[in-house]
Amino acid sequence: MPTLVMKFGGTSVANLDRIARAAKRIAVEVANGYDVIVIVSAMSGKTNELVGWVAETSPLYDAREYDAIVSSGENVTAGLMALRLQEMDIPARSWQGWQVPVKTTSAHSSARIEEIPTDNIHAKFGEGMKVAVVAGFQGISPEGRITTLGRGGSDTTAVAFAAAFGAERCDIYTDVDGVYTTDPRIASKARKLDKIAYEEMLELASLGAKVLQTRSVELAMRYKVRLRVLSSFEEPSDSAGTLVCDEEDIMESNVVAGVAYSRDEAKMTLISVADRPGIAAAIFGPLSDAGVNVDMIVQNISEEGRTDMTFSCPTDQVLRAEKAMNDAKEKGEINFHDLVADEGVAKVSVVGIGMRSHTGVAAKMFRVLSAEGINIKVITTSEIKISVLVDRKYMELAVQALHDAFELEKAG
Ligand code: ASP
Ligand code: MG
């Protein structure tokens, strides 16, 4: 029997009615002849509530207990979904991560999946079970403790199962009907894409598009899992949603596939650091040890042996970054005059594999922003993306202007 993986996000299992609705979808695929592996999230809002309880009980919590608590929302939906399917006379069984077992690293709250043995679930399919309902987001560490895969991690569970079981496809059911050229709440002309290449989706996800966890796209790309994003609230059809696939499977596409944004960025500048070999290592080593996710980096020209160093990081890591820099200064590892944090910036990016073969995208992007009077604070580029930091109050304007200028409302 061919295998299909179907993942239902929090809004698609938000209450018993929605679980029943999802179960009907699953029944259709069972009738189509698939052995179905269903991955479920917690009911929407549940994980946030659990995270809140942890923080309230113990601000500097033990991450092992965080995982024990925060993983529990998925257990409830997995059991309820199995019961619902049984009520429809579909042989179904639920599995928590440790029962499969989904073997992960021991990096609690951001564990990575290392192995998913398939024998347990295969044996059950062999005995006539039709649907394995697996709690997403969770696994078990080498020490035998429960782990979680980071927020949004059920997407990654789904793709990892699709890869392990050689599934024909991995359908991600969510509350939007696919991947858009940008956020339709910001640009009303945003267009749903029928297909998007893995590389583009990876950039969009890591640059702020929240529709898929970045790690899940990485895995899909590595194992060539055909990934489809679609809404559980609309009638299904073969052309529904967006297919995330190899670029060779896309006939026509725009040079720019989409515009992404991320609101919660901060720009930090170390003023007047000694410009000497090893200075970047002396700055970014302690930041990385402190768990600061540095994104963009700019080193200014040096004058009389001193320079300014600018980097960006998420706003909620500013305190940690400041502490790491001040500690390093006290220890004499670095020396700077001042550290200036600008917490009012946002990152706007254009992404497209067409940039590999087309020149002028960056120039056009800068022209468009300048015509709107938007000042660019930091720029970074890769082969298929250009990102800029701008004042947060101009973020929506920048997204709209770029969407218009690259005519993303039109299919390529
Ligand atoms: N329930 C978890 C979260 O809210 C995992 C997921 O839904 O993907 O992050
Ligand atoms: Mg999600």
Short mmCIF file of C-alpha atoms and ligand atoms in Angstrom, two decimals:
data_model
loop_
_atom_site.label_atom_id
_atom_site.label_comp_id
_atom_site.label_asym_id
_atom_site.label_seq_id
_atom_site.Cartn_x
_atom_site.Cartn_y
_atom_site.Cartn_z
CA MET A 1 0.00 0.00 0.00
CA PRO A 2 1.31 3.48 -0.76
CA THR A 3 1.75 5.70 2.29
CA LEU A 4 0.50 9.25 2.70
CA VAL A 5 1.41 11.63 5.52
CA MET A 6 -1.26 14.17 6.53
CA LYS A 7 -0.43 16.82 9.12
CA PHE A 8 -3.09 18.89 10.84
CA GLY A 9 -2.04 22.12 12.54
CA GLY A 10 -3.55 23.61 15.69
CA THR A 11 -6.44 25.47 14.05
CA SER A 12 -7.41 22.31 12.13
CA VAL A 13 -7.82 20.37 15.41
CA ALA A 14 -8.94 23.32 17.57
CA ASN A 15 -12.06 21.57 18.89
CA LEU A 16 -14.01 18.31 18.54
CA ASP A 17 -15.89 19.54 15.45
CA ARG A 18 -12.71 20.38 13.65
CA ILE A 19 -11.19 17.04 14.63
CA ALA A 20 -14.26 15.35 13.15
CA ARG A 21 -13.85 17.40 9.99
CA ALA A 22 -10.20 16.42 9.69
CA ALA A 23 -11.14 12.80 10.28
CA LYS A 24 -13.45 12.96 7.25
CA ARG A 25 -10.52 14.11 5.13
CA ILE A 26 -8.46 11.23 6.42
CA ALA A 27 -11.29 8.80 5.58
CA VAL A 28 -11.21 9.99 1.96
CA GLU A 29 -7.51 9.15 1.65
CA VAL A 30 -8.04 5.77 3.31
CA ALA A 31 -10.75 5.09 0.71
CA ASN A 32 -8.26 6.17 -1.97
CA GLY A 33 -6.16 3.20 -0.89
CA TYR A 34 -3.48 4.79 1.27
CA ASP A 35 -1.98 3.68 4.54
CA VAL A 36 -2.19 7.05 6.28
CA ILE A 37 0.15 8.49 8.89
CA VAL A 38 -1.51 11.47 10.53
CA ILE A 39 0.60 13.96 12.46
CA VAL A 40 -1.30 16.24 14.81
CA SER A 41 -0.47 19.50 16.57
CA ALA A 42 -1.95 20.54 19.89
CA MET A 43 -5.30 22.36 19.79
CA SER A 44 -4.60 25.98 18.84
CA GLY A 45 -3.56 28.08 21.83
CA LYS A 46 -2.75 25.01 23.94
CA THR A 47 1.02 25.08 23.53
CA ASN A 48 1.11 28.82 24.36
CA GLU A 49 -0.89 28.14 27.49
CA LEU A 50 1.49 25.36 28.56
CA VAL A 51 4.54 27.53 27.86
CA GLY A 52 2.93 30.25 30.00
CA TRP A 53 2.38 27.84 32.88
CA VAL A 54 6.00 26.76 32.76
CA ALA A 55 7.30 30.35 32.78
CA GLU A 56 4.98 31.30 35.63
CA THR A 57 6.03 28.35 37.77
CA SER A 58 9.75 28.59 37.13
CA PRO A 59 11.25 31.51 35.17
CA LEU A 60 14.61 29.75 34.76
CA TYR A 61 12.95 26.43 34.13
CA ASP A 62 14.62 23.04 33.71
CA ALA A 63 14.29 22.45 29.96
CA ARG A 64 13.61 18.72 30.49
CA GLU A 65 10.46 19.55 32.44
CA TYR A 66 9.50 22.23 29.91
CA ASP A 67 9.48 19.49 27.26
CA ALA A 68 7.54 17.09 29.48
CA ILE A 69 4.83 19.72 29.92
CA VAL A 70 4.77 21.47 26.56
CA SER A 71 4.66 18.21 24.57
CA SER A 72 1.43 17.14 26.28
CA GLY A 73 -0.98 19.11 24.07
CA GLU A 74 -0.24 16.83 21.14
CA ASN A 75 -0.98 13.70 23.20
CA VAL A 76 -4.57 14.80 23.67
CA THR A 77 -5.24 15.51 20.00
CA ALA A 78 -3.58 12.25 18.90
CA GLY A 79 -5.81 10.19 21.19
CA LEU A 80 -8.95 12.12 20.25
CA MET A 81 -8.25 11.75 16.53
CA ALA A 82 -7.73 7.98 16.89
CA LEU A 83 -11.03 7.68 18.80
CA ARG A 84 -12.87 9.77 16.20
CA LEU A 85 -11.57 7.55 13.39
CA GLN A 86 -12.53 4.40 15.31
CA GLU A 87 -16.05 5.83 15.65
CA MET A 88 -16.10 5.96 11.84
CA ASP A 89 -15.06 2.27 11.69
CA ILE A 90 -11.57 3.11 10.51
CA PRO A 91 -8.92 1.05 12.31
CA ALA A 92 -6.69 3.70 13.91
CA ARG A 93 -4.19 3.86 16.75
CA SER A 94 -2.38 6.77 18.40
CA TRP A 95 1.36 6.98 19.05
CA GLN A 96 3.28 9.37 21.24
CA GLY A 97 6.78 10.22 20.08
CA TRP A 98 8.53 7.86 22.51
CA GLN A 99 6.36 4.93 21.45
CA VAL A 100 7.43 5.04 17.80
CA PRO A 101 10.17 5.89 18.93
CA VAL A 102 11.09 9.24 17.35
CA LYS A 103 14.75 9.34 18.39
CA THR A 104 16.14 12.84 18.82
CA THR A 105 19.17 14.65 20.17
CA SER A 106 19.00 15.76 23.79
CA ALA A 107 18.85 19.50 22.95
CA HIS A 108 15.68 20.07 24.96
CA SER A 109 13.13 22.46 23.44
CA SER A 110 14.97 22.44 20.10
CA ALA A 111 15.86 18.80 19.56
CA ARG A 112 16.61 17.38 16.13
CA ILE A 113 15.24 14.10 14.87
CA GLU A 114 17.98 11.52 14.38
CA GLU A 115 16.05 8.39 13.48
CA ILE A 116 12.51 7.11 13.06
CA PRO A 117 12.38 3.30 13.05
CA THR A 118 9.44 2.22 10.91
CA ASP A 119 8.97 -1.38 12.09
CA ASN A 120 6.37 -0.77 14.86
CA ILE A 121 3.99 1.17 12.66
CA HIS A 122 4.61 -1.02 9.60
CA ALA A 123 3.74 -4.10 11.65
CA LYS A 124 0.43 -2.50 12.65
CA PHE A 125 -0.38 -1.59 9.05
CA GLY A 126 0.35 -5.27 8.27
CA GLU A 127 -2.29 -6.27 10.82
CA GLY A 128 -4.94 -4.14 9.14
CA MET A 129 -4.54 -0.80 10.88
CA LYS A 130 -5.36 1.95 8.39
CA VAL A 131 -4.31 5.11 10.19
CA ALA A 132 -1.40 5.75 12.56
CA VAL A 133 -2.05 9.00 14.43
CA VAL A 134 1.24 10.38 15.73
CA ALA A 135 1.66 13.23 18.20
CA GLY A 136 3.80 15.82 16.41
CA PHE A 137 6.54 18.01 17.88
CA GLN A 138 7.92 15.41 20.30
CA GLY A 139 10.52 12.68 20.57
CA ILE A 140 12.78 10.89 23.01
CA SER A 141 16.40 11.67 23.85
CA PRO A 142 19.22 9.11 24.17
CA GLU A 143 18.76 9.52 27.94
CA GLY A 144 15.16 8.38 27.61
CA ARG A 145 13.56 11.76 28.31
CA ILE A 146 10.81 13.47 26.32
CA THR A 147 12.07 16.16 23.93
CA THR A 148 10.36 18.76 21.72
CA LEU A 149 11.46 20.03 18.32
CA GLY A 150 10.97 23.82 18.72
CA ARG A 151 7.81 25.84 18.05
CA GLY A 152 6.09 24.76 14.87
CA GLY A 153 7.90 21.42 15.12
CA SER A 154 4.98 19.25 14.01
CA ASP A 155 5.76 20.25 10.43
CA THR A 156 9.17 18.70 10.89
CA THR A 157 7.69 15.56 12.44
CA ALA A 158 5.46 15.22 9.37
CA VAL A 159 8.27 15.60 6.84
CA ALA A 160 10.54 13.25 8.81
CA PHE A 161 7.83 10.57 8.78
CA ALA A 162 7.25 11.08 5.07
CA ALA A 163 10.97 10.58 4.46
CA ALA A 164 11.26 7.56 6.78
CA PHE A 165 8.22 5.79 5.30
CA GLY A 166 8.87 6.81 1.68
CA ALA A 167 5.46 8.47 1.56
CA GLU A 168 4.04 9.49 -1.79
CA ARG A 169 3.40 12.99 -0.45
CA CYS A 170 3.26 14.98 2.76
CA ASP A 171 0.13 17.14 3.02
CA ILE A 172 0.28 19.96 5.57
CA TYR A 173 -3.28 21.04 6.44
CA THR A 174 -3.44 24.53 7.89
CA ASP A 175 -5.71 27.58 8.06
CA VAL A 176 -4.42 29.24 4.88
CA ASP A 177 -4.89 27.77 1.43
CA GLY A 178 -1.23 27.73 0.47
CA VAL A 179 1.98 29.70 0.24
CA TYR A 180 1.52 33.29 -0.93
CA THR A 181 3.82 35.73 -2.72
CA THR A 182 3.64 37.69 0.52
CA ASP A 183 1.35 38.02 3.52
CA PRO A 184 -2.14 38.84 2.15
CA ARG A 185 -2.88 40.79 5.33
CA ILE A 186 -0.22 43.28 4.27
CA ALA A 187 -0.47 43.25 0.48
CA SER A 188 -4.00 42.65 -0.74
CA LYS A 189 -2.69 41.69 -4.17
CA ALA A 190 -0.72 38.76 -2.75
CA ARG A 191 -1.18 35.69 -4.93
CA LYS A 192 -1.24 32.04 -3.96
CA LEU A 193 1.57 30.10 -5.62
CA ASP A 194 0.74 26.75 -7.23
CA LYS A 195 4.32 25.61 -6.84
CA ILE A 196 7.43 26.87 -5.11
CA ALA A 197 10.97 25.48 -5.16
CA TYR A 198 12.46 24.02 -1.97
CA GLU A 199 15.24 26.65 -1.92
CA GLU A 200 12.76 29.51 -2.19
CA MET A 201 10.50 28.08 0.49
CA LEU A 202 13.51 27.57 2.75
CA GLU A 203 14.51 31.21 2.40
CA LEU A 204 10.95 32.47 2.85
CA ALA A 205 10.45 30.32 5.96
CA SER A 206 13.72 31.39 7.55
CA LEU A 207 13.12 35.06 6.63
CA GLY A 208 9.83 35.22 8.46
CA ALA A 209 7.04 33.45 6.52
CA LYS A 210 5.41 31.40 9.26
CA VAL A 211 3.58 28.82 7.19
CA LEU A 212 6.20 26.04 7.62
CA GLN A 213 8.90 25.43 10.21
CA THR A 214 12.24 26.10 8.49
CA ARG A 215 13.68 22.76 9.56
CA SER A 216 10.82 20.90 7.88
CA VAL A 217 11.66 22.51 4.54
CA GLU A 218 15.33 21.63 5.00
CA LEU A 219 14.39 17.99 5.53
CA ALA A 220 11.96 17.98 2.61
CA MET A 221 14.69 19.35 0.35
CA ARG A 222 17.26 16.83 1.54
CA TYR A 223 14.97 13.81 1.17
CA LYS A 224 13.01 15.13 -1.83
CA VAL A 225 9.70 14.85 -0.01
CA ARG A 226 6.83 16.27 -2.08
CA LEU A 227 5.29 18.69 0.34
CA ARG A 228 1.87 20.27 -0.14
CA VAL A 229 0.47 23.11 1.97
CA LEU A 230 -3.32 23.37 1.90
CA SER A 231 -6.31 24.51 3.90
CA SER A 232 -8.39 22.11 5.95
CA PHE A 233 -11.30 24.56 5.64
CA GLU A 234 -11.77 24.31 1.87
CA GLU A 235 -13.04 21.55 -0.34
CA PRO A 236 -10.16 19.36 -1.46
CA SER A 237 -9.08 19.16 -5.10
CA ASP A 238 -5.97 18.00 -6.93
CA SER A 239 -4.87 21.57 -7.58
CA ALA A 240 -5.51 22.74 -4.02
CA GLY A 241 -2.75 24.40 -2.05
CA THR A 242 0.90 24.94 -2.93
CA LEU A 243 3.33 22.19 -3.86
CA VAL A 244 6.85 22.66 -2.51
CA CYS A 245 9.05 20.78 -4.98
CA ASP A 246 12.25 20.63 -7.00
CA GLU A 247 12.90 23.64 -9.19
CA GLU A 248 13.02 21.32 -12.23
CA ASP A 249 9.32 20.58 -11.67
CA ILE A 250 8.40 24.24 -12.11
CA MET A 251 8.03 25.32 -15.72
CA GLU A 252 7.58 29.07 -15.40
CA SER A 253 8.32 31.34 -12.52
CA ASN A 254 8.99 34.98 -11.75
CA VAL A 255 12.51 36.18 -11.04
CA VAL A 256 11.26 37.09 -7.58
CA ALA A 257 8.99 34.46 -6.03
CA GLY A 258 8.01 36.27 -2.87
CA VAL A 259 8.55 39.06 -0.37
CA ALA A 260 9.10 38.08 3.27
CA TYR A 261 9.31 40.20 6.38
CA SER A 262 10.23 39.82 9.98
CA ARG A 263 9.03 42.41 12.44
CA ASP A 264 11.02 41.63 15.55
CA GLU A 265 14.53 42.59 14.57
CA ALA A 266 17.04 44.70 16.44
CA LYS A 267 20.15 46.36 15.11
CA MET A 268 23.11 46.52 17.48
CA THR A 269 26.21 48.59 16.84
CA LEU A 270 29.48 48.35 18.69
CA ILE A 271 31.04 51.77 18.32
CA SER A 272 34.77 52.06 17.89
CA VAL A 273 36.17 48.59 18.36
CA ALA A 274 39.87 47.96 17.79
CA ASP A 275 40.29 46.68 14.22
CA ARG A 276 42.72 43.80 14.56
CA PRO A 277 42.87 40.18 13.41
CA GLY A 278 40.57 38.07 15.56
CA ILE A 279 38.21 40.88 16.54
CA ALA A 280 35.18 39.34 14.78
CA ALA A 281 35.83 36.04 16.55
CA ALA A 282 36.16 37.87 19.88
CA ILE A 283 32.74 39.51 19.34
CA PHE A 284 30.70 36.75 17.74
CA GLY A 285 32.12 33.91 19.84
CA PRO A 286 30.60 35.21 23.10
CA LEU A 287 27.34 36.10 21.30
CA SER A 288 27.01 32.58 20.03
CA ASP A 289 27.89 31.12 23.45
CA ALA A 290 25.13 33.29 24.92
CA GLY A 291 22.63 31.80 22.47
CA VAL A 292 22.16 34.99 20.44
CA ASN A 293 21.05 34.29 16.87
CA VAL A 294 23.05 36.82 14.93
CA ASP A 295 21.68 37.38 11.45
CA MET A 296 23.17 40.25 9.45
CA ILE A 297 26.70 41.54 10.06
CA VAL A 298 28.36 44.68 8.77
CA GLN A 299 31.87 45.85 9.53
CA ASN A 300 32.44 49.48 8.65
CA ILE A 301 35.63 50.93 7.23
CA SER A 302 38.33 51.37 9.72
CA GLU A 303 39.90 54.67 10.67
CA GLU A 304 43.01 54.92 12.77
CA GLY A 305 42.76 51.25 13.69
CA ARG A 306 39.19 51.43 14.97
CA THR A 307 35.90 50.46 13.34
CA ASP A 308 32.19 50.07 14.04
CA MET A 309 30.64 46.62 13.96
CA THR A 310 26.90 46.25 13.36
CA PHE A 311 24.81 43.10 13.65
CA SER A 312 21.14 42.22 13.86
CA CYS A 313 19.36 39.75 16.14
CA PRO A 314 15.78 39.10 17.33
CA THR A 315 14.50 41.87 19.66
CA ASP A 316 13.99 39.45 22.56
CA GLN A 317 17.72 38.65 22.52
CA VAL A 318 18.93 42.23 22.91
CA LEU A 319 19.44 41.95 26.68
CA ARG A 320 21.38 38.74 26.28
CA ALA A 321 23.52 40.29 23.55
CA GLU A 322 24.25 43.37 25.66
CA LYS A 323 25.25 41.24 28.61
CA ALA A 324 27.54 39.07 26.47
CA MET A 325 29.26 42.16 25.04
CA ASN A 326 29.64 43.93 28.37
CA ASP A 327 31.00 40.76 30.00
CA ALA A 328 33.53 40.34 27.18
CA LYS A 329 34.54 43.98 27.62
CA GLU A 330 35.05 43.52 31.34
CA LYS A 331 37.22 40.48 30.73
CA GLY A 332 39.31 42.56 28.34
CA GLU A 333 38.49 40.34 25.36
CA ILE A 334 37.04 43.24 23.38
CA ASN A 335 37.14 46.98 23.73
CA PHE A 336 34.49 49.38 22.43
CA HIS A 337 33.28 52.87 23.26
CA ASP A 338 29.57 52.27 23.18
CA LEU A 339 26.93 49.69 22.30
CA VAL A 340 23.84 51.14 20.63
CA ALA A 341 20.70 49.02 20.26
CA ASP A 342 18.02 50.05 17.76
CA GLU A 343 14.97 47.93 18.54
CA GLY A 344 12.71 49.63 16.02
CA VAL A 345 13.74 47.86 12.82
CA ALA A 346 12.26 45.18 10.59
CA LYS A 347 13.74 42.99 7.90
CA VAL A 348 12.24 42.88 4.42
CA SER A 349 13.51 40.39 1.87
CA VAL A 350 12.89 39.45 -1.74
CA VAL A 351 13.49 35.80 -2.66
CA GLY A 352 13.69 33.99 -5.98
CA ILE A 353 15.87 31.40 -7.70
CA GLY A 354 15.56 33.52 -10.85
CA MET A 355 18.09 35.90 -9.27
CA ARG A 356 20.81 33.39 -10.07
CA SER A 357 20.46 34.23 -13.76
CA HIS A 358 18.99 37.76 -13.70
CA THR A 359 20.91 40.85 -12.74
CA GLY A 360 19.47 44.12 -11.53
CA VAL A 361 17.12 42.79 -8.84
CA ALA A 362 19.05 44.48 -6.04
CA ALA A 363 19.26 47.79 -7.91
CA LYS A 364 15.53 47.70 -8.56
CA MET A 365 14.77 46.88 -4.93
CA PHE A 366 16.86 49.82 -3.71
CA ARG A 367 15.27 52.18 -6.26
CA VAL A 368 11.77 51.18 -5.17
CA LEU A 369 12.54 51.74 -1.49
CA SER A 370 14.18 55.07 -2.17
CA ALA A 371 11.19 56.24 -4.24
CA GLU A 372 9.07 55.62 -1.12
CA GLY A 373 11.54 57.58 1.00
CA ILE A 374 12.53 54.49 2.98
CA ASN A 375 16.05 54.49 4.33
CA ILE A 376 17.98 51.21 4.19
CA LYS A 377 20.03 50.52 7.31
CA VAL A 378 21.71 47.20 6.56
CA ILE A 379 21.82 45.02 3.43
CA THR A 380 22.69 41.36 3.01
CA THR A 381 22.44 39.16 -0.03
CA SER A 382 22.76 35.53 -1.00
CA GLU A 383 22.48 33.87 -4.39
CA ILE A 384 18.68 33.88 -4.23
CA LYS A 385 17.71 36.61 -1.76
CA ILE A 386 18.26 40.23 -0.83
CA SER A 387 17.41 41.42 2.67
CA VAL A 388 17.33 44.93 4.07
CA LEU A 389 16.74 46.35 7.52
CA VAL A 390 14.41 49.36 7.57
CA ASP A 391 12.58 51.33 10.25
CA ARG A 392 9.72 49.14 11.45
CA LYS A 393 7.15 51.85 10.73
CA TYR A 394 7.94 51.51 6.99
CA MET A 395 7.82 47.73 6.92
CA GLU A 396 4.34 47.33 5.43
CA LEU A 397 4.93 50.07 2.90
CA ALA A 398 8.18 48.39 1.82
CA VAL A 399 6.45 45.03 1.39
CA GLN A 400 3.62 46.56 -0.66
CA ALA A 401 5.92 48.66 -2.84
CA LEU A 402 8.17 45.69 -3.62
CA HIS A 403 5.23 43.40 -4.33
CA ASP A 404 3.89 45.98 -6.79
CA ALA A 405 7.24 46.76 -8.42
CA PHE A 406 8.09 43.10 -9.09
CA GLU A 407 4.48 42.51 -10.25
CA LEU A 408 4.09 39.45 -8.07
CA GLU A 409 0.33 39.49 -8.52
CA LYS A 410 0.98 38.14 -12.04
CA ALA A 411 2.02 34.53 -12.57
CA GLY A 412 5.40 34.15 -14.33
N1 ASP B 1 2.11 22.69 19.15
C1 ASP B 1 3.46 23.11 18.84
C2 ASP B 1 3.52 24.61 18.68
O1 ASP B 1 2.51 25.28 18.84
C3 ASP B 1 4.01 22.40 17.64
C4 ASP B 1 3.25 22.63 16.37
O2 ASP B 1 2.06 22.90 16.39
O3 ASP B 1 3.84 22.49 15.30
O4 ASP B 1 4.56 25.15 18.41
MG MG B 2 2.69 25.59 12.40
#
